[in-house]
């Protein structure tokens, strides 16, 4: 049985909603065990034990969220040369853009020699004021479906040996 690891960080709930939707989609695939972890709880052992990854982060100040970056910093060298070739996908919950956070994760994944299984899913909340940025987020049904489909596709690819 293959293992899919979903690692996420969420302060205002938007990224957590996307990660939960991806988890639902992935769990529909019977040949894959899926684990959802907060970035602060995930470590190198989790990466090494998984066959594929879904990284979900908010974009903060045009970058990967700090606690997600902390996860990558803690895991980068212990996983280096041990996870190459494994598939990954990315989800970003952003206020206005999201592409820089997606690029940062792609650069980290390139260093690990991971293979992108899909284009990054970027969900824009259009939060621009401090009040909007800090407010709890509500992700729309269409974006949640996209996250669920991404989780399902990644799990199916693992199960079928496509990746």
PDB file of C-alpha atoms in Angstrom:
ATOM      1  CA  UNK A   1       0.000   0.000   0.000  1.00  0.00           C
ATOM      2  CA  UNK A   2       1.275   3.473  -0.909  1.00  0.00           C
ATOM      3  CA  UNK A   3       1.448   6.384   1.551  1.00  0.00           C
ATOM      4  CA  UNK A   4       0.484   9.975   0.779  1.00  0.00           C
ATOM      5  CA  UNK A   5       1.587  12.683   3.211  1.00  0.00           C
ATOM      6  CA  UNK A   6      -0.278  15.991   3.318  1.00  0.00           C
ATOM      7  CA  UNK A   7       1.629  18.671   5.243  1.00  0.00           C
ATOM      8  CA  UNK A   8      -0.013  22.017   5.862  1.00  0.00           C
ATOM      9  CA  UNK A   9      -0.008  25.162   7.946  1.00  0.00           C
ATOM     10  CA  UNK A  10      -3.010  27.407   8.443  1.00  0.00           C
ATOM     11  CA  UNK A  11      -3.496  30.413  10.684  1.00  0.00           C
ATOM     12  CA  UNK A  12      -6.901  31.644   9.511  1.00  0.00           C
ATOM     13  CA  UNK A  13      -8.367  28.354   8.305  1.00  0.00           C
ATOM     14  CA  UNK A  14      -8.216  28.727   4.523  1.00  0.00           C
ATOM     15  CA  UNK A  15      -5.314  26.384   3.952  1.00  0.00           C
ATOM     16  CA  UNK A  16      -6.703  23.921   6.500  1.00  0.00           C
ATOM     17  CA  UNK A  17      -9.970  23.763   4.525  1.00  0.00           C
ATOM     18  CA  UNK A  18      -8.023  23.014   1.339  1.00  0.00           C
ATOM     19  CA  UNK A  19      -5.950  20.330   3.087  1.00  0.00           C
ATOM     20  CA  UNK A  20      -9.073  18.692   4.529  1.00  0.00           C
ATOM     21  CA  UNK A  21     -10.688  18.668   1.083  1.00  0.00           C
ATOM     22  CA  UNK A  22      -7.566  17.097  -0.437  1.00  0.00           C
ATOM     23  CA  UNK A  23      -7.611  14.509   2.345  1.00  0.00           C
ATOM     24  CA  UNK A  24     -11.241  13.615   1.527  1.00  0.00           C
ATOM     25  CA  UNK A  25     -10.336  13.175  -2.114  1.00  0.00           C
ATOM     26  CA  UNK A  26      -7.270  11.073  -1.355  1.00  0.00           C
ATOM     27  CA  UNK A  27      -9.145   8.850   1.090  1.00  0.00           C
ATOM     28  CA  UNK A  28     -11.500   7.815  -1.702  1.00  0.00           C
ATOM     29  CA  UNK A  29      -8.593   5.819  -3.180  1.00  0.00           C
ATOM     30  CA  UNK A  30      -8.524   2.435  -1.443  1.00  0.00           C
ATOM     31  CA  UNK A  31      -4.919   1.605  -2.319  1.00  0.00           C
ATOM     32  CA  UNK A  32      -3.404   4.584  -0.506  1.00  0.00           C
ATOM     33  CA  UNK A  33      -2.958   5.440   3.152  1.00  0.00           C
ATOM     34  CA  UNK A  34      -3.197   9.192   3.677  1.00  0.00           C
ATOM     35  CA  UNK A  35      -1.774  11.155   6.585  1.00  0.00           C
ATOM     36  CA  UNK A  36      -2.588  14.819   7.226  1.00  0.00           C
ATOM     37  CA  UNK A  37      -0.142  16.654   9.486  1.00  0.00           C
ATOM     38  CA  UNK A  38       0.330  20.218  10.623  1.00  0.00           C
ATOM     39  CA  UNK A  39       3.745  21.481   9.561  1.00  0.00           C
ATOM     40  CA  UNK A  40       4.869  21.817  13.180  1.00  0.00           C
ATOM     41  CA  UNK A  41       4.115  18.123  13.776  1.00  0.00           C
ATOM     42  CA  UNK A  42       5.706  16.747  10.586  1.00  0.00           C
ATOM     43  CA  UNK A  43       9.323  15.716  10.419  1.00  0.00           C
ATOM     44  CA  UNK A  44      11.891  13.883   8.336  1.00  0.00           C
ATOM     45  CA  UNK A  45      10.578  10.465   9.344  1.00  0.00           C
ATOM     46  CA  UNK A  46       7.181  11.299   7.889  1.00  0.00           C
ATOM     47  CA  UNK A  47       8.765  12.348   4.600  1.00  0.00           C
ATOM     48  CA  UNK A  48      10.879   9.229   4.395  1.00  0.00           C
ATOM     49  CA  UNK A  49       7.875   6.968   5.085  1.00  0.00           C
ATOM     50  CA  UNK A  50       5.672   8.532   2.387  1.00  0.00           C
ATOM     51  CA  UNK A  51       5.558   7.727  -1.318  1.00  0.00           C
ATOM     52  CA  UNK A  52       4.132  11.119  -2.338  1.00  0.00           C
ATOM     53  CA  UNK A  53       3.444  14.544  -0.896  1.00  0.00           C
ATOM     54  CA  UNK A  54       0.953  17.359  -0.925  1.00  0.00           C
ATOM     55  CA  UNK A  55       2.283  20.601   0.560  1.00  0.00           C
ATOM     56  CA  UNK A  56      -0.323  23.223   1.519  1.00  0.00           C
ATOM     57  CA  UNK A  57       0.564  26.697   2.740  1.00  0.00           C
ATOM     58  CA  UNK A  58      -0.770  30.201   2.987  1.00  0.00           C
ATOM     59  CA  UNK A  59       1.268  32.839   1.233  1.00  0.00           C
ATOM     60  CA  UNK A  60       2.471  35.366   3.801  1.00  0.00           C
ATOM     61  CA  UNK A  61       4.243  38.521   2.657  1.00  0.00           C
ATOM     62  CA  UNK A  62       4.752  36.981  -0.815  1.00  0.00           C
ATOM     63  CA  UNK A  63       6.393  33.870   0.658  1.00  0.00           C
ATOM     64  CA  UNK A  64       5.714  30.436   2.101  1.00  0.00           C
ATOM     65  CA  UNK A  65       4.324  30.751   5.635  1.00  0.00           C
ATOM     66  CA  UNK A  66       7.046  30.737   8.269  1.00  0.00           C
ATOM     67  CA  UNK A  67       5.980  27.511   9.967  1.00  0.00           C
ATOM     68  CA  UNK A  68       5.811  25.749   6.608  1.00  0.00           C
ATOM     69  CA  UNK A  69       9.312  27.055   5.853  1.00  0.00           C
ATOM     70  CA  UNK A  70      10.388  25.752   9.260  1.00  0.00           C
ATOM     71  CA  UNK A  71       9.124  22.290   8.243  1.00  0.00           C
ATOM     72  CA  UNK A  72      11.167  22.425   5.041  1.00  0.00           C
ATOM     73  CA  UNK A  73      14.232  23.689   6.939  1.00  0.00           C
ATOM     74  CA  UNK A  74      14.008  20.892   9.527  1.00  0.00           C
ATOM     75  CA  UNK A  75      13.485  18.187   6.915  1.00  0.00           C
ATOM     76  CA  UNK A  76      15.582  19.272   3.970  1.00  0.00           C
ATOM     77  CA  UNK A  77      18.954  17.708   4.775  1.00  0.00           C
ATOM     78  CA  UNK A  78      17.694  14.579   6.561  1.00  0.00           C
ATOM     79  CA  UNK A  79      15.532  13.767   3.490  1.00  0.00           C
ATOM     80  CA  UNK A  80      18.077  14.818   0.865  1.00  0.00           C
ATOM     81  CA  UNK A  81      19.068  11.915  -1.420  1.00  0.00           C
ATOM     82  CA  UNK A  82      16.400   9.680   0.150  1.00  0.00           C
ATOM     83  CA  UNK A  83      13.158  10.840  -1.493  1.00  0.00           C
ATOM     84  CA  UNK A  84      14.210  11.735  -5.037  1.00  0.00           C
ATOM     85  CA  UNK A  85      11.756  10.873  -7.787  1.00  0.00           C
ATOM     86  CA  UNK A  86       8.696  10.900  -5.547  1.00  0.00           C
ATOM     87  CA  UNK A  87       5.671  12.906  -6.701  1.00  0.00           C
ATOM     88  CA  UNK A  88       4.406  16.038  -5.036  1.00  0.00           C
ATOM     89  CA  UNK A  89       1.755  18.694  -5.479  1.00  0.00           C
ATOM     90  CA  UNK A  90       1.252  22.113  -3.927  1.00  0.00           C
ATOM     91  CA  UNK A  91      -1.719  24.142  -2.705  1.00  0.00           C
ATOM     92  CA  UNK A  92      -1.406  27.816  -1.799  1.00  0.00           C
ATOM     93  CA  UNK A  93      -4.053  29.970  -0.127  1.00  0.00           C
ATOM     94  CA  UNK A  94      -3.204  33.579  -0.929  1.00  0.00           C
ATOM     95  CA  UNK A  95      -4.672  37.029  -0.499  1.00  0.00           C
ATOM     96  CA  UNK A  96      -3.700  38.322  -3.917  1.00  0.00           C
ATOM     97  CA  UNK A  97      -1.235  36.150  -5.837  1.00  0.00           C
ATOM     98  CA  UNK A  98       0.275  32.940  -4.428  1.00  0.00           C
ATOM     99  CA  UNK A  99       2.746  32.283  -7.209  1.00  0.00           C
ATOM    100  CA  UNK A 100       5.852  33.188  -5.215  1.00  0.00           C
ATOM    101  CA  UNK A 101       5.007  30.662  -2.480  1.00  0.00           C
ATOM    102  CA  UNK A 102       4.389  28.028  -5.153  1.00  0.00           C
ATOM    103  CA  UNK A 103       7.768  28.869  -6.735  1.00  0.00           C
ATOM    104  CA  UNK A 104       9.503  28.550  -3.368  1.00  0.00           C
ATOM    105  CA  UNK A 105       8.083  25.081  -2.836  1.00  0.00           C
ATOM    106  CA  UNK A 106       9.018  24.119  -6.401  1.00  0.00           C
ATOM    107  CA  UNK A 107      12.619  25.175  -5.733  1.00  0.00           C
ATOM    108  CA  UNK A 108      12.737  23.105  -2.542  1.00  0.00           C
ATOM    109  CA  UNK A 109      11.213  20.148  -4.402  1.00  0.00           C
ATOM    110  CA  UNK A 110      13.813  20.564  -7.149  1.00  0.00           C
ATOM    111  CA  UNK A 111      16.555  20.294  -4.539  1.00  0.00           C
ATOM    112  CA  UNK A 112      14.972  17.108  -3.236  1.00  0.00           C
ATOM    113  CA  UNK A 113      14.602  15.911  -6.872  1.00  0.00           C
ATOM    114  CA  UNK A 114      10.848  15.433  -6.427  1.00  0.00           C
ATOM    115  CA  UNK A 115       8.564  15.267  -9.471  1.00  0.00           C
ATOM    116  CA  UNK A 116       5.651  17.667  -9.805  1.00  0.00           C
ATOM    117  CA  UNK A 117       2.478  15.610 -10.259  1.00  0.00           C
ATOM    118  CA  UNK A 118       0.277  18.635 -10.998  1.00  0.00           C
ATOM    119  CA  UNK A 119       0.364  22.380 -11.423  1.00  0.00           C
ATOM    120  CA  UNK A 120       0.082  24.240  -8.104  1.00  0.00           C
ATOM    121  CA  UNK A 121      -3.453  24.899  -6.936  1.00  0.00           C
ATOM    122  CA  UNK A 122      -3.572  28.567  -5.941  1.00  0.00           C
ATOM    123  CA  UNK A 123      -6.689  29.863  -4.220  1.00  0.00           C
ATOM    124  CA  UNK A 124      -6.989  33.633  -3.927  1.00  0.00           C
ATOM    125  CA  UNK A 125      -9.103  35.021  -1.082  1.00  0.00           C
ATOM    126  CA  UNK A 126      -8.599  38.673  -2.127  1.00  0.00           C
ATOM    127  CA  UNK A 127      -7.911  39.598   1.501  1.00  0.00           C
ATOM    128  CA  UNK A 128      -6.047  42.904   1.383  1.00  0.00           C
ATOM    129  CA  UNK A 129      -6.630  44.864   4.565  1.00  0.00           C
ATOM    130  CA  UNK A 130      -5.146  43.800   7.920  1.00  0.00           C
ATOM    131  CA  UNK A 131      -8.657  42.949   9.129  1.00  0.00           C
ATOM    132  CA  UNK A 132      -9.394  40.800   6.058  1.00  0.00           C
ATOM    133  CA  UNK A 133      -5.998  39.110   6.179  1.00  0.00           C
ATOM    134  CA  UNK A 134      -6.395  38.120   9.850  1.00  0.00           C
ATOM    135  CA  UNK A 135     -10.085  37.142   9.587  1.00  0.00           C
ATOM    136  CA  UNK A 136     -11.131  33.488   9.460  1.00  0.00           C
ATOM    137  CA  UNK A 137     -11.351  32.359   5.838  1.00  0.00           C
ATOM    138  CA  UNK A 138     -14.182  30.621   4.039  1.00  0.00           C
ATOM    139  CA  UNK A 139     -13.073  28.743   0.930  1.00  0.00           C
ATOM    140  CA  UNK A 140     -15.728  28.419  -1.768  1.00  0.00           C
ATOM    141  CA  UNK A 141     -17.167  25.140  -2.968  1.00  0.00           C
ATOM    142  CA  UNK A 142     -15.447  25.304  -6.352  1.00  0.00           C
ATOM    143  CA  UNK A 143     -11.996  25.734  -4.805  1.00  0.00           C
ATOM    144  CA  UNK A 144     -12.697  22.957  -2.296  1.00  0.00           C
ATOM    145  CA  UNK A 145     -13.685  20.664  -5.170  1.00  0.00           C
ATOM    146  CA  UNK A 146     -10.415  21.501  -6.900  1.00  0.00           C
ATOM    147  CA  UNK A 147      -8.484  20.587  -3.753  1.00  0.00           C
ATOM    148  CA  UNK A 148     -10.457  17.369  -3.381  1.00  0.00           C
ATOM    149  CA  UNK A 149      -9.772  16.488  -7.016  1.00  0.00           C
ATOM    150  CA  UNK A 150      -6.066  17.183  -6.541  1.00  0.00           C
ATOM    151  CA  UNK A 151      -5.936  14.876  -3.528  1.00  0.00           C
ATOM    152  CA  UNK A 152      -7.853  12.192  -5.416  1.00  0.00           C
ATOM    153  CA  UNK A 153      -5.629  12.459  -8.500  1.00  0.00           C
ATOM    154  CA  UNK A 154      -2.425  12.278  -6.479  1.00  0.00           C
ATOM    155  CA  UNK A 155      -3.668   9.246  -4.541  1.00  0.00           C
ATOM    156  CA  UNK A 156      -4.904   7.512  -7.699  1.00  0.00           C
ATOM    157  CA  UNK A 157      -1.573   8.109  -9.422  1.00  0.00           C
ATOM    158  CA  UNK A 158       0.250   6.582  -6.462  1.00  0.00           C
ATOM    159  CA  UNK A 159      -2.107   3.617  -6.316  1.00  0.00           C
ATOM    160  CA  UNK A 160      -1.833   2.901 -10.031  1.00  0.00           C
ATOM    161  CA  UNK A 161       1.927   3.321 -10.103  1.00  0.00           C
ATOM    162  CA  UNK A 162       1.727   6.287 -12.493  1.00  0.00           C
ATOM    163  CA  UNK A 163       4.210   8.181 -10.315  1.00  0.00           C
TER     164      UNK A 163
END
